[in-house]
Amino acid sequence: MKLAPLGDKVVLKQLEAEETTKSGLILTSSSKEKPQEAIVVAVGPGGLVGDHNVEMVLKEGDRVIFPRYGAMEIKFEGEEYLVMRQNDILAIVKD
């Protein structure tokens, strides 16, 4: 089974928190902060949303930066995902 978001929504899989700092210190689970980066796992069709025509520029597999608050957290088939509007995504991470 696969998630298929509606309208201008995207489904994100948040990246895991780092186990160590850049200087090599090991972090405890309570001090690890979840990153604001995620991988796009599903993209809605876009189209007419309210009064605006929304073109979806994100695609599955894109790595994105999103705001700390504003995403809806869901659990689907034992996995945790974030759902938010494409317009709320801050940036695409390019290699």
mmCIF file of C-alpha atoms in Angstrom:
data_model
loop_
_atom_site.group_PDB
_atom_site.id
_atom_site.type_symbol
_atom_site.label_atom_id
_atom_site.label_comp_id
_atom_site.label_asym_id
_atom_site.label_seq_id
_atom_site.Cartn_x
_atom_site.Cartn_y
_atom_site.Cartn_z
ATOM 1 C CA MET A 1 0.000 0.000 0.000
ATOM 2 C CA LYS A 2 1.221 3.502 -0.821
ATOM 3 C CA LEU A 3 0.321 6.977 0.421
ATOM 4 C CA ALA A 4 -1.094 9.302 -2.244
ATOM 5 C CA PRO A 5 -1.452 12.887 -0.960
ATOM 6 C CA LEU A 6 -4.196 15.148 -2.281
ATOM 7 C CA GLY A 7 -3.905 18.613 -3.796
ATOM 8 C CA ASP A 8 -0.668 20.438 -3.037
ATOM 9 C CA LYS A 9 0.392 18.124 -0.191
ATOM 10 C CA VAL A 10 3.657 16.186 -0.001
ATOM 11 C CA VAL A 11 4.584 13.244 2.221
ATOM 12 C CA LEU A 12 8.054 13.394 3.808
ATOM 13 C CA LYS A 13 10.218 10.839 5.611
ATOM 14 C CA GLN A 14 12.313 12.720 8.148
ATOM 15 C CA LEU A 15 16.022 11.907 8.217
ATOM 16 C CA GLU A 16 17.419 10.313 11.374
ATOM 17 C CA ALA A 17 19.288 12.381 13.950
ATOM 18 C CA GLU A 18 23.082 12.212 13.919
ATOM 19 C CA GLU A 19 24.679 9.863 16.447
ATOM 20 C CA THR A 20 27.832 11.958 16.796
ATOM 21 C CA THR A 21 28.752 15.621 16.499
ATOM 22 C CA LYS A 22 31.159 16.873 13.829
ATOM 23 C CA SER A 23 33.904 16.869 16.462
ATOM 24 C CA GLY A 24 33.251 13.184 17.237
ATOM 25 C CA LEU A 25 31.265 13.421 20.487
ATOM 26 C CA ILE A 26 28.647 10.700 20.867
ATOM 27 C CA LEU A 27 25.161 12.058 21.593
ATOM 28 C CA THR A 28 22.676 10.450 23.964
ATOM 29 C CA SER A 29 19.203 9.776 22.609
ATOM 30 C CA SER A 30 17.712 12.580 24.726
ATOM 31 C CA SER A 31 20.140 15.205 23.381
ATOM 32 C CA LYS A 32 19.702 14.307 19.702
ATOM 33 C CA GLU A 33 17.698 16.911 17.850
ATOM 34 C CA LYS A 34 15.717 15.721 14.844
ATOM 35 C CA PRO A 35 17.033 17.348 11.675
ATOM 36 C CA GLN A 36 14.816 19.578 9.587
ATOM 37 C CA GLU A 37 15.716 17.559 6.494
ATOM 38 C CA ALA A 38 13.553 14.940 4.859
ATOM 39 C CA ILE A 39 13.145 12.865 1.727
ATOM 40 C CA VAL A 40 9.993 13.336 -0.364
ATOM 41 C CA VAL A 41 8.202 9.977 -0.589
ATOM 42 C CA ALA A 42 4.981 11.077 -2.339
ATOM 43 C CA VAL A 43 3.678 14.193 -4.102
ATOM 44 C CA GLY A 44 0.084 15.252 -4.657
ATOM 45 C CA PRO A 45 -1.222 16.108 -8.133
ATOM 46 C CA GLY A 46 -1.340 19.878 -7.571
ATOM 47 C CA GLY A 47 -3.910 21.557 -9.774
ATOM 48 C CA LEU A 48 -6.534 24.005 -8.573
ATOM 49 C CA VAL A 49 -6.218 24.497 -4.815
ATOM 50 C CA GLY A 50 -8.627 27.165 -3.607
ATOM 51 C CA ASP A 51 -8.343 30.032 -6.092
ATOM 52 C CA HIS A 52 -4.805 29.189 -7.230
ATOM 53 C CA ASN A 53 -3.405 26.747 -9.734
ATOM 54 C CA VAL A 54 -0.530 24.916 -8.010
ATOM 55 C CA GLU A 55 2.248 23.362 -10.084
ATOM 56 C CA MET A 56 4.109 20.661 -8.179
ATOM 57 C CA VAL A 57 7.867 21.206 -8.482
ATOM 58 C CA LEU A 58 8.879 18.585 -5.920
ATOM 59 C CA LYS A 59 9.284 14.961 -6.932
ATOM 60 C CA GLU A 60 9.784 11.691 -5.113
ATOM 61 C CA GLY A 61 13.341 11.324 -3.846
ATOM 62 C CA ASP A 62 14.013 15.072 -3.444
ATOM 63 C CA ARG A 63 15.857 15.990 -0.250
ATOM 64 C CA VAL A 64 14.240 19.053 1.325
ATOM 65 C CA ILE A 65 14.478 21.438 4.275
ATOM 66 C CA PHE A 66 11.239 22.111 6.124
ATOM 67 C CA PRO A 67 10.238 24.379 9.048
ATOM 68 C CA ARG A 68 10.364 22.940 12.563
ATOM 69 C CA TYR A 69 6.614 23.431 13.027
ATOM 70 C CA GLY A 70 3.747 23.167 10.575
ATOM 71 C CA ALA A 71 3.930 19.570 9.392
ATOM 72 C CA MET A 72 1.269 17.042 10.309
ATOM 73 C CA GLU A 73 2.818 13.910 11.807
ATOM 74 C CA ILE A 74 1.193 10.642 10.771
ATOM 75 C CA LYS A 75 1.906 6.955 11.293
ATOM 76 C CA PHE A 76 1.204 4.612 8.381
ATOM 77 C CA GLU A 77 1.974 0.895 8.378
ATOM 78 C CA GLY A 78 4.320 1.308 11.341
ATOM 79 C CA GLU A 79 6.352 4.146 9.772
ATOM 80 C CA GLU A 80 6.294 7.815 10.767
ATOM 81 C CA TYR A 81 5.776 10.446 8.074
ATOM 82 C CA LEU A 82 5.226 14.194 7.820
ATOM 83 C CA VAL A 83 2.555 15.713 5.565
ATOM 84 C CA MET A 84 2.674 19.360 4.560
ATOM 85 C CA ARG A 85 1.894 21.716 1.707
ATOM 86 C CA GLN A 86 4.528 22.100 -0.975
ATOM 87 C CA ASN A 87 4.445 25.862 -0.380
ATOM 88 C CA ASP A 88 5.620 25.327 3.227
ATOM 89 C CA ILE A 89 8.829 23.532 2.150
ATOM 90 C CA LEU A 90 11.764 25.924 2.582
ATOM 91 C CA ALA A 91 14.338 24.523 0.129
ATOM 92 C CA ILE A 92 15.474 21.592 -1.989
ATOM 93 C CA VAL A 93 18.945 20.287 -1.108
ATOM 94 C CA LYS A 94 21.018 19.944 -4.293
ATOM 95 C CA ASP A 95 24.129 17.767 -4.466
#
